[in-house]
Short mmCIF file of C-alpha atoms in Angstrom, two decimals:
data_model
loop_
_atom_site.label_atom_id
_atom_site.label_comp_id
_atom_site.label_asym_id
_atom_site.label_seq_id
_atom_site.Cartn_x
_atom_site.Cartn_y
_atom_site.Cartn_z
CA MET A 20 104.23 -87.73 202.11
CA ASN A 21 104.81 -91.61 201.29
CA ARG A 22 101.60 -92.18 203.45
CA ILE A 23 99.69 -89.57 201.68
CA HIS A 24 100.57 -91.19 198.50
CA LEU A 25 99.72 -94.59 200.22
CA VAL A 26 96.11 -93.34 201.32
CA LEU A 27 95.43 -91.62 197.93
CA SER A 28 96.32 -95.19 195.97
CA VAL A 29 93.71 -96.98 198.36
CA VAL A 30 90.93 -94.30 198.07
CA LEU A 31 91.24 -94.18 194.00
CA PHE A 32 91.70 -98.22 193.95
CA LEU A 33 88.14 -98.19 196.14
CA PHE A 34 86.59 -95.98 194.08
CA PHE A 35 87.43 -97.61 190.61
CA SER A 36 86.67 -100.94 191.82
CA SER A 37 83.34 -99.74 193.36
CA CYS A 38 82.27 -98.24 189.92
CA SER A 39 83.61 -101.55 188.16
CA VAL A 40 81.65 -103.63 190.56
CA SER A 41 78.32 -101.62 190.36
CA SER A 42 78.48 -101.68 186.62
CA LYS A 43 79.37 -105.46 186.28
CA ASN A 44 76.89 -106.82 188.99
CA TYR A 45 73.98 -104.25 187.81
CA ASN A 46 70.60 -106.28 188.18
CA PRO A 47 67.81 -104.86 185.96
CA ASP A 48 65.52 -107.12 187.76
CA LYS A 49 66.17 -105.55 191.07
CA LYS A 50 63.11 -104.70 192.44
CA TYR A 51 62.87 -101.50 194.90
CA PRO A 52 60.72 -101.77 197.94
CA LYS A 53 57.51 -99.40 197.68
CA GLU A 54 58.39 -97.38 200.60
CA LYS A 55 61.75 -96.27 198.80
CA LEU A 56 60.16 -95.55 195.34
CA GLN A 57 57.55 -93.11 197.34
CA GLN A 58 60.39 -91.46 198.98
CA ASP A 59 62.06 -90.87 195.38
CA TYR A 60 58.78 -89.72 194.09
CA THR A 61 58.04 -87.19 196.77
CA LEU A 62 61.39 -85.65 196.53
CA LEU A 63 60.95 -85.18 192.87
CA LYS A 64 57.37 -83.95 193.43
CA ASN A 65 58.48 -81.04 195.89
CA ILE A 66 61.53 -80.36 193.55
CA LEU A 67 59.54 -79.66 190.80
CA GLU A 68 56.86 -77.40 192.79
CA THR A 69 59.62 -75.23 194.32
CA LYS A 70 62.50 -75.03 191.64
CA HIS A 71 60.77 -75.46 188.07
CA PRO A 72 59.89 -72.22 186.69
CA SER A 73 56.98 -73.05 184.48
CA ILE A 74 55.41 -76.19 186.52
CA TYR A 75 51.81 -74.72 185.83
CA TRP A 76 52.35 -73.22 182.63
CA TYR A 77 50.27 -75.66 180.68
CA THR A 78 48.72 -77.71 183.35
CA SER A 79 46.87 -75.68 186.12
CA LYS A 80 47.87 -76.18 189.75
CA ASP A 81 44.59 -78.14 190.41
CA SER A 82 45.27 -80.48 187.37
CA MET A 83 49.29 -80.95 188.63
CA ASP A 84 47.98 -81.53 192.25
CA PHE A 85 45.66 -84.19 190.67
CA TYR A 86 48.43 -86.21 188.70
CA PHE A 87 50.76 -85.77 191.40
CA ASP A 88 48.30 -88.00 193.80
CA LYS A 89 47.46 -90.07 191.14
CA TYR A 90 50.97 -91.71 190.00
CA TYR A 91 51.68 -91.39 193.83
CA LYS A 92 48.76 -93.88 194.19
CA GLN A 93 49.92 -96.12 191.34
CA ILE A 94 52.77 -97.12 193.31
CA GLU A 95 51.26 -100.14 194.78
CA ASP A 96 54.14 -102.41 195.12
CA SER A 97 58.04 -102.82 194.56
CA MET A 98 59.24 -102.35 191.03
CA THR A 99 61.87 -102.26 189.16
CA GLU A 100 64.14 -99.34 187.80
CA LEU A 101 62.55 -99.52 184.53
CA ARG A 102 58.90 -99.81 185.56
CA PHE A 103 59.21 -97.11 187.82
CA GLY A 104 60.46 -94.94 185.31
CA TRP A 105 58.21 -95.73 182.43
CA ARG A 106 54.87 -96.30 184.27
CA ILE A 107 55.22 -93.24 187.01
CA LEU A 108 57.68 -90.99 186.32
CA ALA A 109 57.07 -90.84 181.92
CA PRO A 110 53.48 -90.02 182.33
CA LEU A 111 54.04 -87.49 185.53
CA THR A 112 56.81 -85.45 183.59
CA GLU A 113 54.87 -85.42 180.24
CA LYS A 114 52.04 -83.71 182.12
CA LEU A 115 54.04 -80.70 182.46
CA HIS A 116 54.46 -80.32 178.65
CA CYS A 117 57.99 -79.08 179.05
CA GLY A 118 60.13 -80.75 176.65
CA HIS A 119 63.17 -80.20 178.72
CA THR A 120 61.55 -81.99 181.76
CA SER A 121 62.20 -85.82 181.13
CA PHE A 122 63.30 -88.59 182.96
CA GLY A 123 66.11 -90.86 182.20
CA MET A 124 67.65 -94.14 183.46
CA SER A 125 70.33 -94.42 186.15
CA LYS A 126 73.96 -94.51 185.03
CA ALA A 127 74.25 -97.99 185.98
CA TYR A 128 71.15 -99.12 183.92
CA ASN A 129 72.95 -97.20 180.61
CA LYS A 130 76.11 -98.93 181.10
CA TRP A 131 74.59 -102.26 181.51
CA VAL A 132 72.33 -101.72 178.33
CA ASP A 133 75.04 -100.51 176.24
CA ASN A 134 75.32 -102.51 172.87
CA LYS A 135 72.81 -104.90 173.90
CA ILE A 136 69.64 -105.87 171.53
CA PHE A 137 66.49 -106.87 173.30
CA PRO A 138 63.67 -108.50 172.18
CA SER A 139 60.99 -106.43 170.94
CA PHE A 140 57.88 -105.77 168.41
CA PRO A 141 59.39 -106.22 165.02
CA LEU A 142 57.87 -103.30 162.75
CA PHE A 143 59.41 -99.88 162.26
CA MET A 144 57.06 -97.46 161.20
CA LYS A 145 56.79 -93.94 159.57
CA ILE A 146 54.48 -92.12 161.60
CA TRP A 147 52.38 -88.93 160.50
CA GLY A 148 48.92 -87.79 161.77
CA ASP A 149 46.64 -91.03 162.22
CA THR A 150 48.72 -92.71 159.60
CA MET A 151 51.27 -95.73 160.01
CA VAL A 152 53.48 -96.83 157.10
CA LEU A 153 55.82 -99.78 157.56
CA SER A 154 59.36 -98.51 156.85
CA GLY A 155 61.55 -101.62 158.12
CA ASN A 156 60.70 -105.43 159.11
CA LEU A 157 63.14 -106.81 161.69
CA ASN A 158 61.90 -110.17 160.91
CA HIS A 159 63.91 -110.55 157.55
CA LYS A 160 62.10 -113.69 156.47
CA ASP A 161 58.68 -112.37 156.53
CA SER A 162 57.71 -112.33 152.89
CA VAL A 163 54.36 -110.89 153.79
CA LEU A 164 54.77 -107.39 155.17
CA LYS A 165 56.75 -105.13 152.95
CA ARG A 166 58.22 -101.31 153.27
CA GLY A 167 55.13 -98.96 152.47
CA MET A 168 52.68 -100.97 153.39
CA ILE A 169 49.97 -99.08 155.51
CA ILE A 170 49.51 -100.65 159.02
CA THR A 171 45.89 -100.40 160.44
CA SER A 172 46.10 -101.73 164.09
CA ILE A 173 48.17 -103.79 166.31
CA ASN A 174 46.53 -106.09 168.55
CA GLY A 175 43.30 -104.62 167.74
CA ILE A 176 44.07 -101.07 168.55
CA LYS A 177 43.94 -98.58 165.80
CA PRO A 178 46.90 -96.08 165.10
CA PRO A 179 45.26 -93.16 166.74
CA GLU A 180 44.42 -94.78 170.11
CA LEU A 181 48.32 -96.31 169.57
CA ILE A 182 49.65 -92.97 169.04
CA ASN A 183 47.92 -91.25 171.65
CA THR A 184 48.92 -93.64 173.98
CA MET A 185 52.36 -93.66 173.39
CA PHE A 186 52.55 -89.86 173.48
CA GLY A 187 51.52 -89.93 176.90
CA TYR A 188 54.67 -91.15 178.06
CA MET A 189 57.03 -88.77 175.80
CA THR A 190 57.59 -85.16 176.53
CA GLU A 191 57.03 -82.16 174.37
CA ASP A 192 56.77 -78.53 174.28
CA GLY A 193 52.96 -77.40 174.85
CA ILE A 194 51.27 -79.25 172.49
CA SER A 195 53.90 -79.37 169.57
CA ASN A 196 53.86 -83.24 169.15
CA ASN A 197 55.73 -82.75 165.76
CA ILE A 198 58.97 -84.00 167.63
CA ASN A 199 57.27 -87.22 169.13
CA TYR A 200 56.11 -88.28 165.79
CA ILE A 201 59.78 -88.24 164.56
CA ARG A 202 60.58 -90.08 167.91
CA LEU A 203 58.11 -93.06 166.92
CA SER A 204 59.20 -93.06 163.77
CA THR A 205 62.60 -93.58 164.52
CA ASN A 206 62.21 -96.50 167.05
CA PHE A 207 58.85 -97.50 167.07
CA PRO A 208 59.67 -101.19 168.53
CA TYR A 209 61.26 -99.44 171.39
CA TYR A 210 58.36 -97.44 172.48
CA HIS A 211 55.97 -100.19 171.79
CA ARG A 212 57.99 -102.14 174.06
CA VAL A 213 58.35 -100.00 177.19
CA VAL A 214 54.88 -98.79 176.82
CA TYR A 215 52.64 -101.95 176.11
CA GLY A 216 55.27 -104.48 177.14
CA LEU A 217 56.18 -107.71 175.05
CA ARG A 218 54.10 -110.60 173.75
CA ARG A 219 54.93 -113.68 172.30
CA GLN A 220 52.82 -112.78 169.12
CA TYR A 221 51.35 -110.03 167.65
CA ASP A 222 48.58 -109.42 165.72
CA VAL A 223 48.69 -106.90 162.95
CA THR A 224 46.45 -105.41 160.26
CA TYR A 225 47.55 -104.07 157.03
CA LYS A 226 46.27 -102.83 153.34
CA ASP A 227 47.84 -105.09 150.66
CA SER A 228 48.83 -103.66 147.22
CA THR A 229 44.88 -103.52 146.45
CA GLY A 230 43.91 -101.65 149.23
CA ALA A 231 42.43 -104.62 150.98
CA GLU A 232 42.59 -104.90 154.44
CA LYS A 233 44.39 -108.19 155.91
CA SER A 234 45.36 -109.80 158.83
CA ILE A 235 48.72 -111.51 159.90
CA ARG A 236 49.94 -112.72 163.08
CA LEU A 237 53.83 -111.86 163.89
CA PRO A 238 56.51 -113.55 166.28
CA LEU A 239 57.89 -111.67 168.65
CA TYR A 240 61.48 -110.70 167.61
CA GLU A 241 64.24 -112.31 169.37
CA PRO A 242 68.04 -111.42 168.41
CA THR A 243 70.21 -114.31 168.28
CA ILE A 244 73.80 -115.06 167.49
CA ASP A 245 74.50 -116.81 164.43
CA THR A 246 77.39 -119.31 165.45
CA SER A 247 76.50 -121.59 162.43
CA LYS A 248 79.23 -119.70 160.53
CA LYS A 249 83.07 -119.33 161.83
CA ASN A 250 84.24 -116.09 161.64
CA LYS A 251 87.91 -115.97 160.80
CA SER A 252 88.81 -112.59 161.07
CA ALA A 253 88.77 -110.70 164.09
CA PRO A 254 85.45 -109.00 165.33
CA ALA A 255 85.06 -105.57 164.84
CA ARG A 256 86.20 -103.55 167.94
CA GLN A 257 82.98 -101.92 169.44
CA LEU A 258 83.36 -98.23 169.92
CA SER A 259 82.92 -96.92 173.50
CA ARG A 260 80.38 -94.28 174.54
CA ALA A 261 83.08 -91.74 174.71
CA GLU A 262 84.05 -92.63 171.17
CA ARG A 263 80.46 -92.69 169.67
CA LYS A 264 79.91 -89.29 171.54
CA LYS A 265 83.09 -87.88 169.59
CA ARG A 266 82.18 -89.13 166.39
CA ASN A 267 78.60 -87.99 166.65
CA ARG A 268 79.92 -84.63 167.40
CA GLU A 269 82.04 -84.73 164.04
CA ASN A 270 79.02 -85.29 162.04
CA ASP A 271 76.95 -82.59 163.72
CA HIS A 272 77.95 -80.02 161.09
CA ALA A 273 78.77 -79.71 157.56
CA LEU A 274 79.32 -77.56 154.68
CA ALA A 275 78.26 -78.10 150.96
CA ILE A 276 78.62 -76.21 147.68
CA ASP A 277 76.33 -76.36 144.95
CA ILE A 278 78.10 -74.51 142.35
CA VAL A 279 75.59 -75.16 139.48
CA ASN A 280 73.01 -73.61 141.67
CA ASN A 281 75.07 -71.19 143.39
CA THR A 282 73.87 -72.63 146.53
CA ALA A 283 75.57 -73.76 149.90
CA LEU A 284 74.27 -76.30 152.29
CA ILE A 285 74.79 -75.78 155.95
CA THR A 286 73.90 -78.93 157.89
CA LEU A 287 73.67 -78.41 161.36
CA ASN A 288 72.42 -80.96 164.26
CA SER A 289 73.53 -79.26 167.40
CA PHE A 290 74.38 -76.01 168.87
CA SER A 291 76.84 -77.95 171.11
CA GLY A 292 80.52 -78.42 171.01
CA ASN A 293 83.90 -76.45 171.08
CA THR A 294 84.22 -76.25 166.95
CA LEU A 295 81.26 -74.42 165.78
CA ARG A 296 82.66 -70.93 165.94
CA GLY A 297 85.79 -72.04 163.87
CA PHE A 298 82.93 -74.01 161.41
CA PHE A 299 80.96 -70.98 161.15
CA ARG A 300 83.81 -68.69 160.52
CA ARG A 301 84.97 -70.65 157.91
CA SER A 302 81.54 -71.45 156.15
CA PHE A 303 80.51 -67.71 155.87
CA LYS A 304 83.94 -66.94 154.77
CA ARG A 305 83.72 -69.35 152.01
CA ILE A 306 80.52 -68.42 151.22
CA LYS A 307 81.39 -64.77 150.69
CA ASN A 308 84.44 -65.47 148.55
CA ASP A 309 82.49 -67.80 146.28
CA ASN A 310 79.74 -65.29 146.13
CA ILE A 311 77.29 -67.78 146.89
CA ASN A 312 73.59 -66.33 146.59
CA ASN A 313 71.73 -69.03 148.41
CA VAL A 314 72.13 -70.71 151.81
CA VAL A 315 70.18 -73.16 153.00
CA LEU A 316 70.27 -74.07 156.72
CA ASP A 317 69.29 -77.48 157.72
CA ILE A 318 68.27 -77.73 161.48
CA ARG A 319 65.66 -80.45 161.32
CA SER A 320 67.38 -82.81 163.37
CA ASN A 321 68.98 -79.73 165.99
CA GLY A 322 67.96 -80.26 169.25
CA GLY A 323 69.52 -77.24 170.60
CA GLY A 324 72.40 -76.82 172.62
CA LYS A 325 74.36 -73.42 173.84
CA ILE A 326 72.49 -70.23 173.21
CA ASN A 327 75.30 -68.16 172.42
CA LEU A 328 76.50 -70.38 169.50
CA SER A 329 72.57 -70.32 168.49
CA THR A 330 72.78 -66.53 168.94
CA LEU A 331 76.30 -66.19 166.78
CA LEU A 332 74.55 -68.13 163.90
CA THR A 333 72.00 -65.61 164.04
CA LYS A 334 74.43 -62.86 163.89
CA TYR A 335 75.64 -64.25 160.73
CA VAL A 336 72.45 -63.95 158.79
CA THR A 337 70.15 -61.41 160.49
CA ARG A 338 68.91 -58.45 158.77
CA LYS A 339 68.19 -56.26 161.96
CA PRO A 340 69.25 -56.21 165.66
CA PHE A 341 67.75 -58.67 168.15
CA ARG A 342 67.34 -59.95 171.36
CA ILE A 343 66.70 -63.46 172.95
CA ALA A 344 64.01 -62.95 175.25
CA ASP A 345 61.38 -60.61 176.79
CA SER A 346 61.92 -62.24 180.05
CA ALA A 347 64.09 -64.80 181.73
CA THR A 348 63.01 -65.81 184.87
CA VAL A 349 63.87 -68.66 187.77
CA ALA A 350 61.52 -69.99 190.13
CA ALA A 351 64.00 -69.78 193.17
CA GLY A 352 67.61 -68.29 193.97
CA SER A 353 69.08 -71.56 194.78
CA LEU A 354 68.72 -75.19 194.82
CA LYS A 355 68.09 -75.43 198.60
CA PRO A 356 67.10 -77.65 200.48
CA TYR A 357 67.63 -80.22 197.31
CA THR A 358 71.04 -78.96 196.52
CA LYS A 359 72.69 -82.39 197.09
CA TYR A 360 70.45 -84.45 194.60
CA ILE A 361 71.06 -81.87 191.72
CA LYS A 362 73.93 -81.89 189.29
CA GLY A 363 76.35 -78.88 189.07
CA LYS A 364 75.14 -78.14 192.48
CA PHE A 365 77.74 -75.32 193.09
CA TRP A 366 77.82 -73.55 190.13
CA ASN A 367 74.26 -73.57 189.52
CA ASN A 368 73.43 -72.31 192.84
CA LEU A 369 76.14 -69.36 191.97
CA ALA A 370 74.46 -68.39 188.99
CA LEU A 371 71.00 -68.22 190.45
CA LEU A 372 72.44 -65.80 193.09
CA PHE A 373 74.38 -63.45 191.37
CA LEU A 374 73.03 -63.43 187.81
CA THR A 375 69.40 -63.08 188.65
CA LYS A 376 67.60 -60.65 190.46
CA LYS A 377 64.25 -60.19 192.07
CA LYS A 378 61.56 -57.96 190.61
CA SER A 379 58.11 -56.73 191.75
CA ASP A 380 56.65 -59.60 189.65
CA GLY A 381 57.92 -61.74 192.45
CA ARG A 382 59.96 -63.81 190.19
CA ARG A 383 63.83 -63.35 189.48
CA HIS A 384 64.93 -62.46 186.47
CA PHE A 385 67.92 -63.17 184.43
CA GLY A 386 68.79 -59.57 183.32
CA TYR A 387 71.42 -60.09 180.41
CA TRP A 388 68.88 -62.26 178.03
CA GLU A 389 66.33 -59.69 178.49
CA HIS A 390 68.19 -56.68 177.76
CA LYS A 391 71.11 -57.68 175.37
CA THR A 392 70.54 -56.63 171.69
CA PHE A 393 72.56 -58.41 169.34
CA TYR A 394 73.73 -57.19 165.66
CA ALA A 395 74.65 -58.61 162.48
CA LYS A 396 78.03 -59.29 162.02
CA LYS A 397 80.30 -57.09 159.96
CA THR A 398 82.55 -59.53 158.62
CA ASN A 399 81.69 -62.55 156.39
CA HIS A 400 78.08 -61.56 156.86
CA PHE A 401 75.42 -63.31 154.34
CA GLY A 402 72.73 -61.13 152.92
CA GLY A 403 71.31 -63.31 150.23
CA ASP A 404 68.25 -65.71 150.09
CA LEU A 405 68.39 -67.71 153.23
CA TYR A 406 66.02 -71.20 153.39
CA ILE A 407 65.73 -72.49 156.94
CA LEU A 408 64.53 -76.29 157.17
CA THR A 409 62.42 -77.40 160.16
CA ASN A 410 61.09 -80.25 161.62
CA GLY A 411 59.99 -81.91 165.17
CA PRO A 412 63.26 -82.03 166.36
CA THR A 413 63.90 -78.57 165.77
CA PHE A 414 64.10 -77.93 169.49
CA SER A 415 65.24 -75.13 172.45
CA ALA A 416 68.24 -73.03 171.01
CA SER A 417 67.29 -73.89 167.16
CA THR A 418 63.68 -72.50 168.18
CA LEU A 419 65.55 -69.16 169.26
CA LEU A 420 67.24 -68.68 166.19
CA CYS A 421 63.98 -69.48 164.21
CA ASN A 422 61.88 -66.70 166.54
CA ASP A 423 64.62 -64.14 165.55
CA LEU A 424 64.72 -64.82 161.54
CA LYS A 425 61.37 -65.78 160.90
CA GLY A 426 59.58 -63.01 158.74
CA GLN A 427 63.06 -61.02 157.68
CA PRO A 428 63.36 -60.07 154.32
CA GLY A 429 65.08 -63.07 152.18
CA ILE A 430 64.58 -65.49 154.83
CA THR A 431 61.97 -68.24 154.36
CA LEU A 432 61.41 -71.09 156.84
CA VAL A 433 60.50 -74.20 155.05
CA GLY A 434 59.04 -77.96 156.42
CA GLU A 435 57.20 -78.42 159.47
CA GLU A 436 56.19 -77.25 162.79
CA ALA A 437 59.50 -76.95 165.13
CA GLY A 438 59.32 -79.06 168.20
CA GLY A 439 60.53 -76.03 170.42
CA GLY A 440 57.74 -73.92 171.74
CA TRP A 441 57.48 -70.41 169.89
CA HIS A 442 56.16 -68.42 172.80
CA GLY A 443 58.82 -69.68 174.88
CA ASN A 444 60.35 -72.73 176.70
CA ASN A 445 62.53 -73.74 179.90
CA GLY A 446 66.01 -74.32 179.56
CA VAL A 447 69.30 -72.26 179.81
CA MET A 448 70.85 -74.07 182.69
CA ILE A 449 69.25 -78.07 182.81
CA PRO A 450 71.03 -80.05 185.54
CA ASP A 451 69.78 -83.53 186.02
CA ILE A 452 68.00 -84.18 189.59
CA THR A 453 69.26 -87.61 190.54
CA LEU A 454 66.97 -89.69 193.08
CA PRO A 455 68.80 -91.07 195.76
CA ASN A 456 66.93 -94.41 196.15
CA THR A 457 66.65 -95.54 192.53
CA HIS A 458 69.03 -93.23 190.83
CA LEU A 459 66.81 -92.49 188.26
CA ARG A 460 67.43 -89.19 186.68
CA VAL A 461 65.01 -86.13 185.76
CA ARG A 462 65.95 -83.04 183.97
CA LEU A 463 65.53 -79.81 185.59
CA PRO A 464 65.34 -76.77 183.51
CA LEU A 465 65.85 -73.79 185.80
CA VAL A 466 65.05 -70.65 183.67
CA ARG A 467 61.66 -69.67 181.90
CA LEU A 468 62.49 -67.91 178.45
CA VAL A 469 59.52 -65.84 176.88
CA GLN A 470 61.07 -65.23 173.55
CA PHE A 471 61.94 -61.70 171.89
CA ASN A 472 58.37 -60.39 170.58
CA HIS A 473 56.57 -63.59 171.53
CA VAL A 474 53.41 -64.85 170.12
CA PRO A 475 50.60 -65.73 172.41
CA LYS A 476 51.32 -69.08 174.52
CA ASP A 477 49.08 -71.46 172.30
CA GLY A 478 51.43 -74.44 172.81
CA HIS A 479 52.64 -74.79 169.27
CA GLY A 480 56.28 -74.47 168.00
CA VAL A 481 57.45 -71.93 165.40
CA MET A 482 55.52 -72.62 162.20
CA PRO A 483 57.30 -72.76 158.84
CA ASP A 484 56.45 -70.28 156.08
CA ILE A 485 55.89 -72.91 153.64
CA TYR A 486 54.47 -76.14 154.96
CA VAL A 487 55.86 -79.36 153.44
CA PRO A 488 54.32 -82.24 155.38
CA PRO A 489 55.25 -86.07 155.15
CA ASN A 490 54.54 -87.33 151.73
CA TYR A 491 53.91 -90.72 150.99
CA ASP A 492 55.16 -91.06 147.45
CA ALA A 493 58.49 -89.30 148.58
CA LEU A 494 59.01 -91.74 151.69
CA MET A 495 58.64 -94.73 148.94
CA LYS A 496 61.17 -93.21 146.52
CA GLY A 497 63.53 -91.93 149.43
CA VAL A 498 63.23 -88.19 147.95
CA ASP A 499 64.00 -85.32 150.62
CA LYS A 500 60.66 -83.72 149.70
CA LYS A 501 61.51 -80.76 151.92
CA MET A 502 65.11 -80.06 150.12
CA GLU A 503 63.28 -80.32 146.81
CA VAL A 504 61.16 -77.93 147.34
CA VAL A 505 63.70 -75.18 148.30
CA MET A 506 65.61 -76.15 145.25
CA GLU A 507 62.95 -75.45 143.38
CA LEU A 508 62.50 -72.12 144.86
CA ILE A 509 65.96 -71.66 144.19
CA LYS A 510 65.90 -72.50 140.59
CA LYS A 511 62.91 -70.29 139.99
CA LYS A 512 64.06 -67.22 141.47
CA THR A 513 67.27 -67.69 139.31
CA VAL A 514 64.93 -67.87 135.95
CA ASP A 515 63.35 -64.78 137.27
CA ARG A 516 66.22 -62.68 137.96
#
């Protein structure tokens, strides 16, 4: 027994030591030989061609063959992990037009980059259509460029070309690029850096308060640590990645009651986590007990999660029976011969084997999602006026909810086109592929889900019933225009009753 304990102790010591060393000694400038990059690329190509359920859904096989060949040829020399990911894998995965198929950096890179601030292009933008409006400036001493100014070019490149170029490195369902406008608006400096690289100076043209176009040369933003002042107090402890995830989960859902307008606001940023069932139960119980007639469901930042939780919420508010999918199919009955490169290998293979069945169309079907009918809850069901706020990040499981509820009496979708495909999307099981040499990761959705009573496959996301686009005046005033529109509808209905 003592020998077993000794062996276990040695193994655990070596394991944790190797983890620690690999994280501390990670070198982002390490270049991988061309041959190793080609091996990773070829492996990824083979997995996508045989295991992805919708590789040719929006891009024909001939076109995908062209892109596979194109990016393979662009591996002309050794590359760093970052360059290989953004120059080769990002534009390749974008060509599938599947929002669940995207590349990610290695775990070692993510540990190394955690809490670091990098030099970057200094301006944040709010972007919609072909418009770029300055929303923030990292160079705080800049007295010229102010929030709200319209930017007309960066280094001679006009907004339409800038936006379209960066979109070429960002995934989306079909042609529903609304999610990418939000991504660029959230962190324009990051995407500009990884797509265009860094420069010591940037030539920016903008419109001043009179509408006249002017130019300015901006320096690269380089973060510095201010050591001129001694801080006598102890520095604030940085939250660990696990602590940040926990805090984010706690902020993923909230209920607020507006007694004056007899309205409940449910903010729901995810369909993940173990606390949502209780949250739904408590929320709709209170809504019923308080005799609330109006509910606003804000899922503008809801990127999806567990389908069973999305379905549960739908049951609380639906006015009729519903299903999730007209079809749910997979490309293969197992992950072989690539099992060892795919996360959750055992359970995913088990699910593919026992939960799917091959049918006459040659594909394996997830019968449960195709045939199961769901009904409205009898306890604490809400049948009043429901307003659902949508936007580009309304994605995946959120799109399933929108599809099932859209068009039902008393239910109104307000906002912008959802980022998730309205006809259908890929997901349900989404393990990571880990490439053996670079350790870059690519998400691999295993199930193609065509929505219940699906619309034609035109590449769009779920459309709102009332379209509320980005508004310049609202941006400048810090007003939530979509919420404002909903509250006006509620007040008008209250007066008319």
